[in-house]
Amino acid sequence: MDRRRRAVEVAAAAAAVMVLLLLPIVPAGGARRDWGFHPPSSFVGYTEPNTKPDIRNSGQSFVFNYTLAKAIVEYASAVYMTDLTALYTWTCSRCNDLTRGFEVTCIIVDVQNCLQAFVGVDPNLNAIIVAIRGTQENSIQNWIKDLIWKQVNLNYPNMPNAKVHIGFYSSYNNTLLRPAITNAVRKARKLHGDCDIIVTGHSMGGAIASFCVLDLAISFGSDNVHLMSFGQPRVGNAAFASYFAKYVPKTIRMTHERDIVPHLPPYFFFLPQLTYRHFPREVWEHDVDGNTTFQVCDGSGEDPNCSRSVFVLFWSASDHLTYMGVKIEADDWSTCRIVMGQSVEQLGMSLASNIATSGHSVDVVIADHSVQVD
Ligand SMILES: *[C@@H]1O[C@H](CO)[C@@H](O)[C@H](O)[C@H]1NC(C)=O
Ligand SMILES: *[C@@H]1O[C@H](CO)[C@@H](O)[C@H](O)[C@H]1NC(C)=O
Ligand SMILES: *[C@@H]1O[C@H](CO)[C@@H](O)[C@H](O)[C@H]1NC(C)=O
Ligand SMILES: *[C@@H]1O[C@H](CO)[C@@H](O)[C@H](O)[C@H]1NC(C)=O
């Protein structure tokens, strides 16, 4: 056992060295091609049931809905916006297009941990939307380097053998996010009935969204609960992935072309019990002969023909920042410092006076001294 653990560490170190060598040469964006959209006609669908015994697949045929995914990526992008007033009035520069008419019911800001989320109701989709932003401090490159070293080191409660990374889990469980989101969803359901709950997030926000959606599925039942994450890292081991697939079968994990983040922390197929493993279902946005396609991957979570087919030396940080043509990154990398710059009381007061003049009620939950997470 110890020797195998050692092997994981050595392999992780090797992968780390490769990625560290790689990062400086990753193009910083700008040279990206213009993604044309060729929706439904260009779908490539794989709907084969899972071939790996440790992941249960519901077996239902799987349909990727382009319009729905486009609306959700817009939410995942909007939650990065720093102007909270523009967010809760839904007037921010990213708050239009397919998400028009969205009614924010709760905005959550955890200053200390640099976390932000909102909950609201989309009348067009007839769904409660939960969007979570990640902790990316001020440099996505540093955050990516950090990902290589993460180990599965926490037993997920009430799921034998399921292990996850404690930092990702704590960002949801031990901060304001868990109670505030659960409460906001409960409240929205009281008003809107048993409508769908769609949880989304990008990058670290996608990792947190995974824990959030699992928690909501356990509380509210799996039928109405959906996850659509964008460029999320792996969060747990194979046992965790199989529980996840059972509790949240309505999951789409979007990956984009050569995005590096879904490759991390590393997956070692030769060490199935010790390594991280993605849950299904990946949908890989990639270019085929100049056409953007959305490849629905197999039910294993680690389809070798989807983003895993990209060789390590081609992994890219810039492909992490655009999904479905939508820019999905912070509008200001120093966000957390800015929020900290003005006192939380000040922020709260200014928001409160704005809320009083807006039409509907919005809960704003702000904390500046929650538990520190890694
Ligand atoms: C895709 O989603 C949109 C928005 O929810 C919906 O209006 C449309 O009917 C869906 N299309 C299919 C084929 O399910
Ligand atoms: C998760 O949160 C619950 C409730 O706050 C707490 O009792 C538990 O210890 C937390 N789990 C971890 C692993 O921190
Ligand atoms: C790409 O799009 C062009 C024009 O729409 C089409 O003729 C071609 O067959 C497509 N290629 C693939 C691989 O789908
Ligand atoms: C991957 O693609 C190859 C050829 O395109 C095919 O033979 C193989 O069955 C595919 N594997 C999976 C797991 O889909």
PDB file of N, CA, C and O in Angstrom, residues 200-226:
ATOM      1  N   THR A 200     -24.266  25.297 -11.231  1.00  0.00           N
ATOM      2  CA  THR A 200     -23.186  25.464 -12.193  1.00  0.00           C
ATOM      3  C   THR A 200     -21.997  26.185 -11.583  1.00  0.00           C
ATOM      4  O   THR A 200     -22.109  26.836 -10.537  1.00  0.00           O
ATOM      5  N   GLY A 201     -20.856  26.030 -12.234  1.00  0.00           N
ATOM      6  CA  GLY A 201     -19.641  26.710 -11.811  1.00  0.00           C
ATOM      7  C   GLY A 201     -18.528  26.359 -12.782  1.00  0.00           C
ATOM      8  O   GLY A 201     -18.610  25.350 -13.481  1.00  0.00           O
ATOM      9  N   HIS A 202     -17.521  27.191 -12.803  1.00  0.00           N
ATOM     10  CA  HIS A 202     -16.396  27.006 -13.709  1.00  0.00           C
ATOM     11  C   HIS A 202     -15.138  26.828 -12.874  1.00  0.00           C
ATOM     12  O   HIS A 202     -14.983  27.489 -11.850  1.00  0.00           O
ATOM     13  N   SER A 203     -14.262  25.896 -13.302  1.00  0.00           N
ATOM     14  CA  SER A 203     -12.964  25.785 -12.662  1.00  0.00           C
ATOM     15  C   SER A 203     -13.132  25.346 -11.198  1.00  0.00           C
ATOM     16  O   SER A 203     -13.860  24.395 -10.929  1.00  0.00           O
ATOM     17  N   MET A 204     -12.504  26.033 -10.267  1.00  0.00           N
ATOM     18  CA  MET A 204     -12.708  25.733  -8.843  1.00  0.00           C
ATOM     19  C   MET A 204     -14.190  25.843  -8.477  1.00  0.00           C
ATOM     20  O   MET A 204     -14.693  25.074  -7.662  1.00  0.00           O
ATOM     21  N   GLY A 205     -14.888  26.767  -9.101  1.00  0.00           N
ATOM     22  CA  GLY A 205     -16.331  26.907  -8.880  1.00  0.00           C
ATOM     23  C   GLY A 205     -17.076  25.638  -9.290  1.00  0.00           C
ATOM     24  O   GLY A 205     -18.085  25.274  -8.689  1.00  0.00           O
ATOM     25  N   GLY A 206     -16.571  24.934 -10.293  1.00  0.00           N
ATOM     26  CA  GLY A 206     -17.171  23.677 -10.720  1.00  0.00           C
ATOM     27  C   GLY A 206     -16.939  22.578  -9.696  1.00  0.00           C
ATOM     28  O   GLY A 206     -17.801  21.734  -9.455  1.00  0.00           O
ATOM     29  N   ALA A 207     -15.744  22.602  -9.084  1.00  0.00           N
ATOM     30  CA  ALA A 207     -15.444  21.620  -8.038  1.00  0.00           C
ATOM     31  C   ALA A 207     -16.377  21.830  -6.842  1.00  0.00           C
ATOM     32  O   ALA A 207     -16.955  20.879  -6.306  1.00  0.00           O
ATOM     33  N   ILE A 208     -16.562  23.086  -6.457  1.00  0.00           N
ATOM     34  CA  ILE A 208     -17.445  23.385  -5.331  1.00  0.00           C
ATOM     35  C   ILE A 208     -18.889  23.043  -5.702  1.00  0.00           C
ATOM     36  O   ILE A 208     -19.636  22.485  -4.901  1.00  0.00           O
ATOM     37  N   ALA A 209     -19.256  23.358  -6.949  1.00  0.00           N
ATOM     38  CA  ALA A 209     -20.616  23.060  -7.412  1.00  0.00           C
ATOM     39  C   ALA A 209     -20.906  21.564  -7.335  1.00  0.00           C
ATOM     40  O   ALA A 209     -22.037  21.156  -7.062  1.00  0.00           O
ATOM     41  N   SER A 210     -19.882  20.722  -7.544  1.00  0.00           N
ATOM     42  CA  SER A 210     -20.079  19.277  -7.448  1.00  0.00           C
ATOM     43  C   SER A 210     -20.509  18.870  -6.041  1.00  0.00           C
ATOM     44  O   SER A 210     -21.408  18.047  -5.872  1.00  0.00           O
ATOM     45  N   PHE A 211     -19.844  19.443  -5.053  1.00  0.00           N
ATOM     46  CA  PHE A 211     -20.217  19.111  -3.671  1.00  0.00           C
ATOM     47  C   PHE A 211     -21.573  19.695  -3.319  1.00  0.00           C
ATOM     48  O   PHE A 211     -22.360  19.093  -2.593  1.00  0.00           O
ATOM     49  N   CYS A 212     -21.844  20.860  -3.861  1.00  0.00           N
ATOM     50  CA  CYS A 212     -23.131  21.498  -3.617  1.00  0.00           C
ATOM     51  C   CYS A 212     -24.264  20.656  -4.195  1.00  0.00           C
ATOM     52  O   CYS A 212     -25.246  20.372  -3.524  1.00  0.00           O
ATOM     53  N   VAL A 213     -24.122  20.226  -5.439  1.00  0.00           N
ATOM     54  CA  VAL A 213     -25.223  19.523  -6.098  1.00  0.00           C
ATOM     55  C   VAL A 213     -25.458  18.159  -5.439  1.00  0.00           C
ATOM     56  O   VAL A 213     -26.598  17.702  -5.308  1.00  0.00           O
ATOM     57  N   LEU A 214     -24.386  17.532  -4.986  1.00  0.00           N
ATOM     58  CA  LEU A 214     -24.530  16.239  -4.311  1.00  0.00           C
ATOM     59  C   LEU A 214     -25.321  16.422  -3.011  1.00  0.00           C
ATOM     60  O   LEU A 214     -26.228  15.647  -2.692  1.00  0.00           O
ATOM     61  N   ASP A 215     -24.977  17.470  -2.291  1.00  0.00           N
ATOM     62  CA  ASP A 215     -25.673  17.802  -1.054  1.00  0.00           C
ATOM     63  C   ASP A 215     -27.158  18.091  -1.323  1.00  0.00           C
ATOM     64  O   ASP A 215     -28.042  17.587  -0.619  1.00  0.00           O
ATOM     65  N   LEU A 216     -27.437  18.855  -2.377  1.00  0.00           N
ATOM     66  CA  LEU A 216     -28.818  19.193  -2.708  1.00  0.00           C
ATOM     67  C   LEU A 216     -29.586  17.952  -3.163  1.00  0.00           C
ATOM     68  O   LEU A 216     -30.761  17.794  -2.854  1.00  0.00           O
ATOM     69  N   ALA A 217     -28.907  17.047  -3.889  1.00  0.00           N
ATOM     70  CA  ALA A 217     -29.561  15.823  -4.351  1.00  0.00           C
ATOM     71  C   ALA A 217     -29.951  14.964  -3.153  1.00  0.00           C
ATOM     72  O   ALA A 217     -31.021  14.343  -3.134  1.00  0.00           O
ATOM     73  N   ILE A 218     -29.090  14.939  -2.132  1.00  0.00           N
ATOM     74  CA  ILE A 218     -29.396  14.156  -0.942  1.00  0.00           C
ATOM     75  C   ILE A 218     -30.549  14.807  -0.179  1.00  0.00           C
ATOM     76  O   ILE A 218     -31.438  14.125   0.328  1.00  0.00           O
ATOM     77  N   SER A 219     -30.588  16.133  -0.133  1.00  0.00           N
ATOM     78  CA  SER A 219     -31.664  16.826   0.584  1.00  0.00           C
ATOM     79  C   SER A 219     -32.979  16.864  -0.181  1.00  0.00           C
ATOM     80  O   SER A 219     -34.043  16.738   0.413  1.00  0.00           O
ATOM     81  N   PHE A 220     -32.913  17.110  -1.488  1.00  0.00           N
ATOM     82  CA  PHE A 220     -34.147  17.370  -2.243  1.00  0.00           C
ATOM     83  C   PHE A 220     -34.509  16.254  -3.212  1.00  0.00           C
ATOM     84  O   PHE A 220     -35.498  16.359  -3.920  1.00  0.00           O
ATOM     85  N   GLY A 221     -33.684  15.214  -3.284  1.00  0.00           N
ATOM     86  CA  GLY A 221     -33.943  14.118  -4.219  1.00  0.00           C
ATOM     87  C   GLY A 221     -33.224  14.352  -5.531  1.00  0.00           C
ATOM     88  O   GLY A 221     -33.007  15.486  -5.940  1.00  0.00           O
ATOM     89  N   SER A 222     -32.867  13.247  -6.180  1.00  0.00           N
ATOM     90  CA  SER A 222     -32.037  13.331  -7.386  1.00  0.00           C
ATOM     91  C   SER A 222     -32.797  13.781  -8.617  1.00  0.00           C
ATOM     92  O   SER A 222     -32.210  14.270  -9.582  1.00  0.00           O
ATOM     93  N   ASP A 223     -34.128  13.604  -8.603  1.00  0.00           N
ATOM     94  CA  ASP A 223     -34.889  13.793  -9.833  1.00  0.00           C
ATOM     95  C   ASP A 223     -34.793  15.196 -10.417  1.00  0.00           C
ATOM     96  O   ASP A 223     -34.734  15.374 -11.619  1.00  0.00           O
ATOM     97  N   ASN A 224     -34.822  16.202  -9.525  1.00  0.00           N
ATOM     98  CA  ASN A 224     -34.885  17.584 -10.018  1.00  0.00           C
ATOM     99  C   ASN A 224     -33.543  18.283 -10.038  1.00  0.00           C
ATOM    100  O   ASN A 224     -33.464  19.460 -10.345  1.00  0.00           O
ATOM    101  N   VAL A 225     -32.491  17.568  -9.651  1.00  0.00           N
ATOM    102  CA  VAL A 225     -31.218  18.249  -9.434  1.00  0.00           C
ATOM    103  C   VAL A 225     -30.250  17.975 -10.588  1.00  0.00           C
ATOM    104  O   VAL A 225     -30.059  16.830 -10.977  1.00  0.00           O
ATOM    105  N   HIS A 226     -29.683  19.048 -11.125  1.00  0.00           N
ATOM    106  CA  HIS A 226     -28.768  18.943 -12.273  1.00  0.00           C
ATOM    107  C   HIS A 226     -27.454  19.647 -11.964  1.00  0.00           C
ATOM    108  O   HIS A 226     -27.446  20.682 -11.311  1.00  0.00           O
TER     109      HIS A 226
END
